[in-house]
Amino acid sequence: MSLNNNLSKILIIDFGSQFTQLIARRIRELGVFSEIVSHKKVNEKNIIKQNIKGIIMSGGPLNVYESNKFNFNKKILQLNIPVLGICFGHQILSKELGGKVKTSNHREFGLVEIKKISNSLLTKNFFDKKNKNNVWMSHADQVSKMPKNFKVVALSKNSKLTIIENHNKKFYGVQFHPEVTHTNKGKVLLRNFLFSICKIKRNWTLKDQKLKLIKEIKEQVGKNKVICGLSGGVDSSVVAQLLNKAIGKNLTCIFVNNGLLRKNEVSEVLNTFKKKLKINLIYVNAEKEFIKKLKNISDPEKKRKIIGNLFIKIFERYAHKIKNVKFLAQGTLYPDLIESKSVTGSQTSKIKSHHNVGGLPKRMKLKLVEPLKFLFKDEVRKLGLELNLSKNIISRHPFPGPGLAIRIPGIVTDKKIKILKEADYYFINELRKLNLYDKIWQAYAALLPVKTVGVMGDNRTYEHICLLRAITSEDGMTADFFNFDKKFMQTISNKIINNIRGINRVVYDITSKPPSTIELE
Ligand code: XMP
């Protein structure tokens, strides 16, 4: 394992940008180890002790002249280590080396065309044949005077110093964000910085990532006991397996069946985690308790709260039975952290009370173990495969905490759940059969609280409507409906109506998000 302290790495100095973790992610994708350190903690003595081949200074919400609000240790610029400043990092690098930064009259937000002025190692293969490229900007201030011995590599209409460099010292500044996907060929620029300028070698694989996380879990929890709420979804499954590898029998997973899971889900989870992976697992069948609490409740928010609270109550009931538990493991991902903290500090409007195990720790006084909190969903999926979890578990579509209850608008009954489980099963199976499942970000069936008239075998029917939803998305924040062909629509509609009693009409949801949300409630 290559996890020694002397592993060569890229140091990312974080000035509070919402994209700092994206920089780390891109570097991981390029097969290189990096470490993020807050600007408050950067110390040149510490840097010398490590094998740091390059420094990237992130963007951030501050102004370079508010020096009381951030810390920048200028000595790190005298260590002969290549430096790349991004956005705010570009501005602070310029200012510290004798340049000037001012508030721009023409702020640049979103896609901006930039033009090459001179060659640079940093921008090899970055510009098109016309020496132009589209990059993603987000800044109000800009560098107005370059430091001595710098040259301009590229400019935009509104900022003359978009890319600058001091080739001899290996200092580079870019006003835009190469780490976001909107910047065309942003990764090419980062690759040039890593391999042509810092001359670092590839040293980071998924296996290294896995071993590092296992090592960190061991260090954090020692010989203490950990509990983990297992839902069978991708994130909690990967967390459970990571902890299983790290601490084995000191992990206990609690799997609460709220009766709102998909068909066969309970047996699949028990089979994988208890039988195959031999994880300590407490299975709680709480179907009756949930359905009782949901009786006659039709308000979406009330449903969500009831399910969330009962989940916590049951989880606590069983967690208390395990002696000496000190930690609670959760599958928090990096996007969850960004969404739960408002980056700008402004209040965001509450659309739905999302439910996961998040409410537990304060009351239970447990410390959190969140090994995935700096990873993105697709990275977690790859990590799951590296941990020998089956592709079936890893590629599952997201499933909400309140489960099928929010796919049955209105009052939830045993009968409706049963009908819905079957409809969903037919839909998902058909998607798998036609190799569509992995092309779709999330798909499900819902049961609408409306009955309509139909005719089957010369008889009048009066049954529920089944709504099918299938969307494409990158992160669930925005979504578009998936375009099925007519044949698929016909097949699935027939299968559902012919096989499931209680449904006589199938409709397809063709709204995007926004204005709709992915779930119905
Ligand atoms: P919406 O409906 O808000 O859904 O567009 C976005 C994504 O979040 C999932 N979702 C939830 N996940 N607990 C969860 O863990 C919840 O309460 C919850 N509500 C929605 C939804 O399935 C979609 O993937």
Coordinates of C-alpha atoms and ligand atoms in Angstrom, one line a residue:
M1 CA 0.0 0.0 0.0
S2 CA 1.3 3.4 -1.0
L3 CA -0.1 5.2 2.1
N4 CA 3.1 6.4 3.6
N5 CA 3.6 9.9 4.8
N6 CA 6.1 10.5 2.1
L7 CA 3.6 9.8 -0.7
S8 CA 4.1 12.6 -3.2
K9 CA 1.0 14.8 -3.4
I10 CA -0.6 18.0 -4.5
L11 CA -1.6 20.4 -1.6
I12 CA -4.9 22.2 -2.1
I13 CA -5.2 25.3 0.0
D14 CA -8.9 26.0 0.6
F15 CA -10.1 29.5 0.8
G16 CA -13.7 28.5 1.2
S17 CA -14.8 27.8 -2.4
Q18 CA -17.8 25.6 -2.9
F19 CA -15.6 23.9 -5.6
T20 CA -12.6 22.9 -3.5
Q21 CA -13.7 19.3 -3.2
L22 CA -14.2 19.3 -7.0
I23 CA -10.5 20.2 -7.4
A24 CA -9.6 17.2 -5.2
R25 CA -11.9 15.0 -7.2
R26 CA -10.4 16.0 -10.6
I27 CA -6.9 15.3 -9.2
R28 CA -8.1 11.9 -7.9
E29 CA -9.5 11.2 -11.4
L30 CA -6.1 12.0 -12.9
G31 CA -4.6 9.3 -10.6
V32 CA -2.8 11.6 -8.2
F33 CA -3.0 12.0 -4.4
S34 CA -4.0 15.4 -3.0
E35 CA -4.8 16.8 0.4
I36 CA -6.9 19.8 1.2
V37 CA -5.8 22.1 4.0
S38 CA -7.6 25.2 5.2
H39 CA -5.8 28.5 4.5
K40 CA -5.9 29.0 8.3
K41 CA -3.6 26.0 8.8
V42 CA -1.0 26.4 6.1
N43 CA 2.4 26.4 7.5
E44 CA 5.6 26.4 5.4
K45 CA 7.5 24.3 8.0
N46 CA 4.9 21.6 7.6
I47 CA 5.0 21.8 3.8
I48 CA 8.8 21.2 3.8
K49 CA 8.4 18.0 5.8
Q50 CA 6.1 16.5 3.2
N51 CA 6.6 15.4 -0.3
I52 CA 4.5 18.2 -1.9
K53 CA 5.0 18.5 -5.7
G54 CA 2.5 21.3 -6.3
I55 CA 0.2 23.7 -4.6
I56 CA -3.3 24.7 -5.8
M57 CA -5.0 27.7 -4.2
S58 CA -8.8 27.5 -4.4
G59 CA -11.3 30.1 -5.1
G60 CA -13.3 31.7 -2.2
P61 CA -15.9 34.3 -1.3
L62 CA -13.5 36.9 0.1
N63 CA -11.8 40.0 -1.2
V64 CA -8.0 39.9 -1.2
Y65 CA -7.8 43.2 0.7
E66 CA -9.9 41.8 3.6
S67 CA -6.7 40.3 5.0
N68 CA -8.1 40.2 8.6
K69 CA -10.5 37.5 7.3
F70 CA -8.0 35.0 6.0
N71 CA -4.6 33.8 6.5
F72 CA -2.0 33.6 3.8
N73 CA 1.5 32.5 4.7
K74 CA 3.7 34.2 2.0
K75 CA 6.6 32.0 2.8
I76 CA 5.1 29.1 0.9
L77 CA 5.8 31.0 -2.3
Q78 CA 9.6 30.7 -1.5
L79 CA 9.7 26.9 -1.4
N80 CA 10.3 26.3 -5.1
I81 CA 7.1 24.4 -5.4
P82 CA 4.8 25.1 -8.5
V83 CA 1.7 27.0 -7.6
L84 CA -1.6 27.3 -9.5
G85 CA -4.1 29.9 -8.2
I86 CA -7.7 29.5 -9.2
C87 CA -10.1 32.5 -9.1
F88 CA -9.6 34.0 -5.6
G89 CA -6.4 31.9 -5.5
H90 CA -5.3 33.7 -8.7
Q91 CA -6.0 37.1 -7.2
I92 CA -4.3 36.4 -3.9
L93 CA -1.2 35.0 -5.7
S94 CA -1.0 38.1 -7.8
K95 CA -1.5 40.5 -4.9
E96 CA 1.1 38.8 -2.7
L97 CA 3.7 38.9 -5.5
G98 CA 3.2 42.6 -6.0
G99 CA 0.3 42.8 -8.5
K100 CA -3.0 44.6 -7.9
V101 CA -6.6 43.4 -7.7
K102 CA -9.7 45.6 -8.1
T103 CA -13.5 45.2 -8.2
S104 CA -14.4 44.9 -11.8
N105 CA -16.9 47.0 -13.6
H106 CA -17.8 44.0 -15.7
R107 CA -18.3 41.0 -13.4
E108 CA -18.1 37.6 -15.2
F109 CA -20.5 34.8 -14.2
G110 CA -21.1 31.7 -16.2
L111 CA -19.6 30.8 -19.5
V112 CA -17.1 33.2 -21.0
E113 CA -15.0 33.0 -24.1
I114 CA -11.2 33.5 -23.6
K115 CA -8.5 34.0 -26.1
K116 CA -4.9 32.7 -26.2
I117 CA -2.2 35.4 -26.2
S118 CA 0.9 33.3 -25.7
N119 CA 2.0 29.7 -25.3
S120 CA 2.2 28.1 -21.9
L121 CA 2.9 24.6 -20.6
L122 CA -0.3 25.0 -18.6
T123 CA -2.5 25.4 -21.7
K124 CA -1.1 22.8 -24.1
N125 CA -4.1 21.3 -26.0
F126 CA -6.5 23.6 -24.1
F127 CA -7.4 26.0 -26.8
D128 CA -9.3 25.3 -30.1
K129 CA -7.9 25.8 -33.6
K130 CA -8.9 29.5 -33.4
N131 CA -7.0 29.8 -30.1
K132 CA -10.2 30.2 -28.1
N133 CA -12.0 28.3 -25.4
N134 CA -15.1 28.6 -23.2
V135 CA -14.5 28.7 -19.5
W136 CA -16.7 29.0 -16.5
M137 CA -16.2 32.2 -14.4
S138 CA -17.7 33.4 -11.1
H139 CA -16.0 36.6 -10.0
A140 CA -16.6 40.2 -9.2
D141 CA -12.9 41.2 -8.5
Q142 CA -10.1 40.8 -11.0
V143 CA -6.4 41.1 -11.2
S144 CA -5.7 44.6 -12.7
K145 CA -1.9 44.6 -12.6
M146 CA 0.3 41.6 -12.9
P147 CA 3.2 40.9 -10.6
K148 CA 6.7 41.5 -12.0
N149 CA 8.1 38.8 -14.3
F150 CA 4.7 37.5 -15.2
K151 CA 3.3 37.3 -18.7
V152 CA -0.3 37.1 -20.0
V153 CA -1.3 33.7 -21.5
A154 CA -5.0 34.4 -22.1
L155 CA -7.6 37.1 -21.8
S156 CA -11.4 37.6 -22.0
K157 CA -13.4 40.6 -23.2
N158 CA -13.7 41.9 -19.7
S159 CA -10.6 40.7 -18.0
K160 CA -7.2 41.2 -19.6
L161 CA -5.4 38.9 -17.2
T162 CA -7.4 35.7 -17.3
I163 CA -4.4 33.4 -17.4
I164 CA -1.0 34.6 -16.3
E165 CA 2.3 32.9 -15.5
N166 CA 5.8 33.2 -14.3
H167 CA 7.3 30.3 -16.2
N168 CA 10.6 30.3 -14.3
K169 CA 9.1 30.3 -10.9
K170 CA 6.3 28.0 -12.0
F171 CA 3.6 30.3 -10.7
Y172 CA 0.3 30.2 -12.6
G173 CA -3.0 32.0 -12.1
V174 CA -6.4 31.4 -13.8
Q175 CA -9.4 33.6 -13.2
F176 CA -11.9 30.8 -14.1
H177 CA -12.7 27.4 -12.6
P178 CA -11.0 24.6 -14.5
E179 CA -12.4 22.1 -12.0
V180 CA -16.0 22.5 -13.0
T181 CA -17.4 20.5 -16.0
H182 CA -18.7 23.6 -17.7
T183 CA -15.2 24.7 -18.4
N184 CA -14.3 23.1 -21.7
K185 CA -11.2 20.9 -21.3
G186 CA -10.7 22.1 -17.7
K187 CA -9.2 18.7 -16.9
V188 CA -6.6 19.2 -19.7
L189 CA -5.3 22.3 -17.9
L190 CA -5.2 20.5 -14.5
R191 CA -3.4 17.5 -16.2
N192 CA -0.8 19.9 -17.6
F193 CA -0.2 21.4 -14.2
L194 CA 0.2 18.0 -12.5
F195 CA 2.3 16.2 -15.0
S196 CA 4.1 18.8 -17.2
I197 CA 4.7 21.4 -14.5
C198 CA 4.7 19.7 -11.1
K199 CA 6.1 16.5 -12.7
I200 CA 4.2 14.4 -10.2
K201 CA 3.8 10.7 -11.1
R202 CA 0.4 8.8 -11.0
N203 CA 0.2 7.3 -7.5
W204 CA -3.5 7.1 -6.6
T205 CA -5.9 4.3 -7.4
L206 CA -9.3 3.3 -6.1
K207 CA -7.6 0.6 -4.1
D208 CA -5.5 3.3 -2.4
Q209 CA -8.6 5.2 -1.7
K210 CA -10.2 2.2 -0.1
L211 CA -7.2 1.5 2.0
K212 CA -6.9 5.1 3.1
L213 CA -10.6 5.2 4.2
I214 CA -10.3 1.9 6.1
K215 CA -7.1 3.2 7.8
E216 CA -8.9 6.4 8.8
I217 CA -11.9 4.5 10.2
K218 CA -9.6 2.3 12.3
E219 CA -7.8 5.4 13.6
Q220 CA -11.1 7.2 14.4
V221 CA -13.0 4.5 16.2
G222 CA -10.2 2.3 17.7
K223 CA -11.7 -0.6 19.6
N224 CA -15.0 1.1 20.1
K225 CA -18.3 -0.2 18.8
V226 CA -20.1 1.4 15.9
I227 CA -23.7 1.2 14.7
C228 CA -24.9 1.9 11.2
G229 CA -28.4 2.3 9.8
L230 CA -28.6 0.1 6.7
S231 CA -31.2 0.8 4.1
G232 CA -29.9 -1.3 1.3
G233 CA -29.2 1.8 -0.8
V234 CA -25.8 2.5 -2.4
D235 CA -24.4 4.8 0.3
S236 CA -25.3 3.0 3.4
S237 CA -24.2 -0.3 1.8
V238 CA -20.8 1.0 0.9
V239 CA -20.4 2.5 4.4
A240 CA -21.4 -0.8 6.0
Q241 CA -18.9 -2.8 3.9
L242 CA -16.1 -0.3 4.5
L243 CA -16.7 -0.5 8.3
N244 CA -17.0 -4.2 8.1
K245 CA -13.5 -4.4 6.5
A246 CA -12.1 -1.9 9.0
I247 CA -13.6 -3.1 12.3
G248 CA -15.5 -6.4 11.6
K249 CA -17.4 -7.5 14.6
N250 CA -17.4 -4.1 16.3
L251 CA -19.9 -3.0 13.7
T252 CA -23.6 -3.6 14.1
C253 CA -26.0 -2.6 11.3
I254 CA -29.6 -2.0 12.0
F255 CA -32.0 -2.6 9.1
V256 CA -35.5 -1.3 9.8
N257 CA -38.2 -2.7 7.5
N258 CA -40.8 0.0 7.5
G259 CA -43.0 -1.9 5.1
L260 CA -42.5 0.9 2.5
L261 CA -39.6 -0.8 0.7
R262 CA -39.5 -2.2 -2.8
K263 CA -40.5 -5.8 -3.7
N264 CA -37.9 -8.3 -2.6
E265 CA -35.8 -5.6 -1.0
V266 CA -35.8 -7.1 2.5
S267 CA -34.7 -10.5 1.3
E268 CA -32.0 -9.0 -0.9
V269 CA -30.5 -6.9 1.9
L270 CA -30.6 -9.8 4.3
N271 CA -29.1 -12.1 1.8
T272 CA -26.3 -9.8 0.9
F273 CA -25.3 -8.4 4.2
K274 CA -26.1 -11.1 6.7
K275 CA -25.5 -14.2 4.6
K276 CA -22.8 -13.2 2.1
L277 CA -20.9 -10.5 3.8
K278 CA -21.5 -11.8 7.3
I279 CA -22.0 -8.4 8.8
N280 CA -23.5 -8.2 12.3
L281 CA -27.1 -7.2 11.4
I282 CA -30.2 -6.6 13.5
Y283 CA -33.3 -6.9 11.3
V284 CA -36.3 -5.1 12.7
N285 CA -39.7 -5.8 11.1
A286 CA -41.7 -2.7 11.9
E287 CA -44.2 -2.8 9.0
K288 CA -47.2 -2.9 11.3
E289 CA -46.0 0.0 13.4
F290 CA -45.5 2.2 10.4
I291 CA -48.7 1.5 8.7
K292 CA -50.6 2.1 11.9
K293 CA -49.0 5.5 12.4
L294 CA -49.7 6.4 8.8
K295 CA -53.4 5.6 9.0
N296 CA -55.6 8.3 7.5
I297 CA -52.7 10.6 7.0
S298 CA -52.7 12.3 3.6
D299 CA -50.6 15.4 4.1
P300 CA -47.1 14.8 2.5
E301 CA -45.1 16.7 5.1
K302 CA -47.0 14.9 7.9
K303 CA -46.3 11.6 6.3
R304 CA -42.6 12.4 6.0
K305 CA -42.3 13.5 9.6
I306 CA -44.2 10.5 11.0
I307 CA -41.9 8.1 9.0
G308 CA -38.7 10.0 10.0
N309 CA -39.6 10.2 13.7
L310 CA -40.7 6.6 14.0
F311 CA -37.6 5.5 12.2
I312 CA -35.5 7.3 14.8
K313 CA -37.5 5.9 17.6
I314 CA -37.2 2.3 16.4
F315 CA -33.5 2.8 15.6
E316 CA -32.8 4.1 19.1
R317 CA -34.8 1.3 20.7
Y318 CA -32.5 -1.3 19.1
A319 CA -29.3 0.8 19.3
H320 CA -29.7 1.0 23.1
K321 CA -29.6 -2.7 23.3
I322 CA -26.0 -2.8 22.0
K323 CA -23.6 -2.0 24.8
N324 CA -20.8 0.5 24.7
V325 CA -21.6 2.0 21.4
K326 CA -19.6 5.2 20.8
F327 CA -20.1 5.9 17.1
L328 CA -22.8 6.1 14.5
A329 CA -21.8 5.5 10.8
Q330 CA -23.6 7.4 8.1
G331 CA -23.4 7.5 4.3
T332 CA -23.2 11.3 4.0
L333 CA -21.8 12.3 0.7
Y334 CA -20.1 15.5 -0.3
P335 CA -23.1 16.9 -2.2
D336 CA -25.3 16.3 1.0
L337 CA -22.9 18.6 2.9
I338 CA -23.0 21.3 0.3
E339 CA -26.8 21.2 0.2
S340 CA -27.3 21.2 3.9
K341 CA -25.0 24.2 4.4
S342 CA -25.9 27.3 2.5
V343 CA -22.6 28.4 0.9
T344 CA -23.6 32.0 0.7
G345 CA -25.1 32.0 4.2
S346 CA -28.5 32.9 2.7
Q347 CA -31.6 31.1 3.8
T348 CA -32.8 28.5 1.3
S349 CA -36.5 27.7 0.9
K350 CA -37.6 24.3 2.3
I351 CA -39.3 22.2 -0.4
K352 CA -39.4 18.9 1.4
S353 CA -38.3 17.5 4.7
H354 CA -35.8 15.0 3.4
H355 CA -35.3 12.1 5.8
N356 CA -32.3 10.0 6.5
V357 CA -30.6 9.0 9.7
G358 CA -29.3 12.6 10.2
G359 CA -31.5 13.4 13.2
L360 CA -30.0 10.7 15.4
P361 CA -26.7 11.7 16.8
K362 CA -27.6 14.7 18.9
R363 CA -30.1 12.8 21.0
M364 CA -28.0 9.6 21.2
K365 CA -24.8 11.4 22.0
L366 CA -22.9 9.3 19.5
K367 CA -19.9 10.5 17.5
L368 CA -20.3 10.4 13.7
V369 CA -18.3 8.3 11.3
E370 CA -18.8 9.6 7.8
P371 CA -16.2 8.0 5.6
L372 CA -17.8 9.1 2.3
K373 CA -18.3 12.7 3.2
F374 CA -15.7 14.0 0.6
L375 CA -16.8 11.7 -2.2
F376 CA -19.3 12.1 -5.0
K377 CA -22.0 9.5 -5.8
D378 CA -20.2 8.0 -8.9
E379 CA -17.0 7.7 -6.9
V380 CA -18.9 5.9 -4.1
R381 CA -20.3 3.5 -6.7
K382 CA -16.8 2.7 -8.0
L383 CA -15.6 2.3 -4.4
G384 CA -18.4 -0.2 -3.7
L385 CA -17.2 -2.3 -6.6
E386 CA -13.7 -2.1 -5.3
L387 CA -15.2 -3.4 -2.0
N388 CA -16.7 -6.4 -3.8
L389 CA -20.3 -5.3 -3.5
S390 CA -22.3 -6.6 -6.3
K391 CA -23.1 -4.5 -9.4
N392 CA -26.8 -5.0 -8.5
I393 CA -26.4 -3.1 -5.3
I394 CA -24.0 -0.5 -6.6
S395 CA -26.0 0.6 -9.6
R396 CA -29.4 0.8 -7.8
H397 CA -31.4 4.0 -8.4
P398 CA -31.7 6.3 -5.4
F399 CA -34.6 5.4 -3.1
P400 CA -36.1 8.0 -0.7
G401 CA -36.1 7.4 3.1
P402 CA -39.9 7.6 3.3
G403 CA -40.1 4.9 0.6
L404 CA -43.3 4.0 -1.2
A405 CA -45.3 6.3 1.1
I406 CA -44.4 9.3 -1.0
R407 CA -45.2 7.4 -4.1
I408 CA -48.8 6.9 -2.9
P409 CA -50.2 10.5 -2.8
G410 CA -52.9 10.7 -0.2
I411 CA -53.8 8.0 2.3
V412 CA -51.4 5.0 2.4
T413 CA -53.0 1.5 2.9
D414 CA -51.6 -2.0 3.0
K415 CA -53.5 -2.8 -0.2
K416 CA -52.1 0.2 -2.1
I417 CA -48.6 -0.7 -1.0
K418 CA -49.1 -4.2 -2.3
I419 CA -50.3 -3.0 -5.7
L420 CA -47.5 -0.4 -6.0
K421 CA -44.8 -2.9 -5.1
E422 CA -45.9 -5.1 -8.0
A423 CA -46.2 -2.3 -10.5
D424 CA -42.8 -1.0 -9.6
Y425 CA -41.4 -4.5 -9.9
Y426 CA -42.7 -4.9 -13.4
F427 CA -41.5 -1.5 -14.5
I428 CA -37.9 -1.9 -13.1
N429 CA -37.7 -5.5 -14.5
E430 CA -38.6 -4.3 -17.9
L431 CA -36.0 -1.6 -17.8
R432 CA -33.4 -4.1 -16.8
K433 CA -34.5 -6.5 -19.5
L434 CA -34.0 -3.9 -22.2
N435 CA -30.8 -2.5 -20.8
L436 CA -32.4 0.8 -20.0
Y437 CA -31.9 0.7 -16.2
D438 CA -28.4 2.1 -16.2
K439 CA -29.2 4.8 -18.7
I440 CA -31.8 6.2 -16.4
W441 CA -30.9 8.1 -13.2
Q442 CA -34.0 7.1 -11.3
A443 CA -37.2 5.3 -12.2
Y444 CA -40.2 4.2 -10.3
A445 CA -44.0 3.6 -10.3
A446 CA -46.5 5.5 -8.2
L447 CA -50.1 4.9 -7.4
L448 CA -52.3 7.9 -7.9
P449 CA -55.3 8.5 -5.6
V450 CA -57.7 8.7 -8.5
K451 CA -59.9 6.0 -9.9
T452 CA -61.0 6.0 -13.5
V453 CA -63.3 3.8 -15.6
G454 CA -61.9 1.2 -17.9
V455 CA -63.2 -1.8 -19.8
M456 CA -61.6 -5.3 -19.5
G457 CA -63.2 -8.3 -21.1
D458 CA -66.4 -6.5 -21.8
N459 CA -66.7 -5.5 -18.1
R460 CA -66.5 -2.1 -16.6
T461 CA -63.6 -1.5 -14.2
Y462 CA -63.1 1.3 -11.8
E463 CA -59.5 1.2 -10.6
H464 CA -56.4 3.3 -9.8
I465 CA -54.0 5.1 -12.1
C466 CA -50.4 4.0 -12.1
L467 CA -47.9 6.7 -12.9
L468 CA -44.5 5.9 -14.2
R469 CA -41.6 8.2 -13.8
A470 CA -38.1 7.9 -15.3
I471 CA -35.6 10.7 -15.3
T472 CA -32.1 11.6 -16.4
S473 CA -30.1 13.7 -14.1
E474 CA -26.6 14.4 -12.9
D475 CA -27.2 14.9 -9.2
G476 CA -30.9 14.9 -8.6
M477 CA -31.0 18.6 -8.3
T478 CA -32.4 19.1 -11.8
A479 CA -33.9 16.4 -14.0
D480 CA -35.4 15.6 -17.3
F481 CA -37.9 12.9 -18.2
F482 CA -36.5 9.9 -20.1
N483 CA -37.7 9.5 -23.7
F484 CA -39.1 6.0 -24.1
D485 CA -40.2 4.7 -27.5
K486 CA -43.8 3.9 -28.1
K487 CA -43.2 0.1 -28.1
F488 CA -41.7 0.2 -24.6
M489 CA -44.7 2.3 -23.4
Q490 CA -47.1 -0.2 -24.9
T491 CA -45.4 -3.2 -23.4
I492 CA -45.1 -1.9 -19.9
S493 CA -48.6 -0.5 -19.9
N494 CA -49.9 -3.9 -21.0
K495 CA -47.8 -5.8 -18.5
I496 CA -48.9 -3.7 -15.6
I497 CA -52.6 -3.8 -16.4
N498 CA -52.7 -7.4 -17.4
N499 CA -50.8 -8.6 -14.3
I500 CA -51.9 -6.4 -11.5
R501 CA -55.3 -6.2 -10.1
G502 CA -56.2 -2.7 -9.0
I503 CA -54.8 -0.7 -11.9
N504 CA -56.6 -0.1 -15.1
R505 CA -54.7 2.9 -16.5
V506 CA -51.0 3.8 -16.9
V507 CA -49.7 7.3 -17.4
Y508 CA -46.1 8.6 -17.9
D509 CA -44.9 11.7 -16.1
I510 CA -43.3 14.1 -18.7
T511 CA -42.3 17.0 -16.4
S512 CA -38.8 18.0 -15.7
K513 CA -37.4 19.2 -12.4
P514 CA -37.9 22.1 -11.9
P515 CA -40.9 22.8 -12.1
S516 CA -41.7 19.4 -10.7
T517 CA -39.7 17.4 -8.2
I518 CA -38.5 13.9 -8.8
E519 CA -40.8 12.3 -6.2
L520 CA -44.5 13.1 -6.0
E521 CA -44.5 14.3 -2.4
Ligands
XMP1 P1 -37.0 15.4 -5.1 O1 -38.3 14.7 -5.0 O2 -36.7 16.3 -4.0 O3 -35.9 14.2 -5.0 O4 -36.8 16.1 -6.4 C1 -34.5 14.4 -5.2 C2 -33.9 13.1 -4.9 O5 -33.9 12.9 -3.5 C3 -34.6 11.7 -3.2 N1 -35.4 11.9 -2.0 C4 -35.1 11.5 -0.8 N2 -34.0 10.8 -0.3 N3 -34.8 10.9 1.9 C5 -33.9 10.5 1.0 O6 -32.9 9.9 1.4 C6 -35.9 11.7 1.5 O7 -36.7 12.0 2.3 C7 -36.0 12.0 0.1 N4 -37.0 12.6 -0.6 C8 -36.6 12.6 -1.9 C9 -35.4 11.4 -4.4 O8 -35.7 10.0 -4.5 C10 -34.5 11.9 -5.5 O9 -33.5 10.9 -5.8

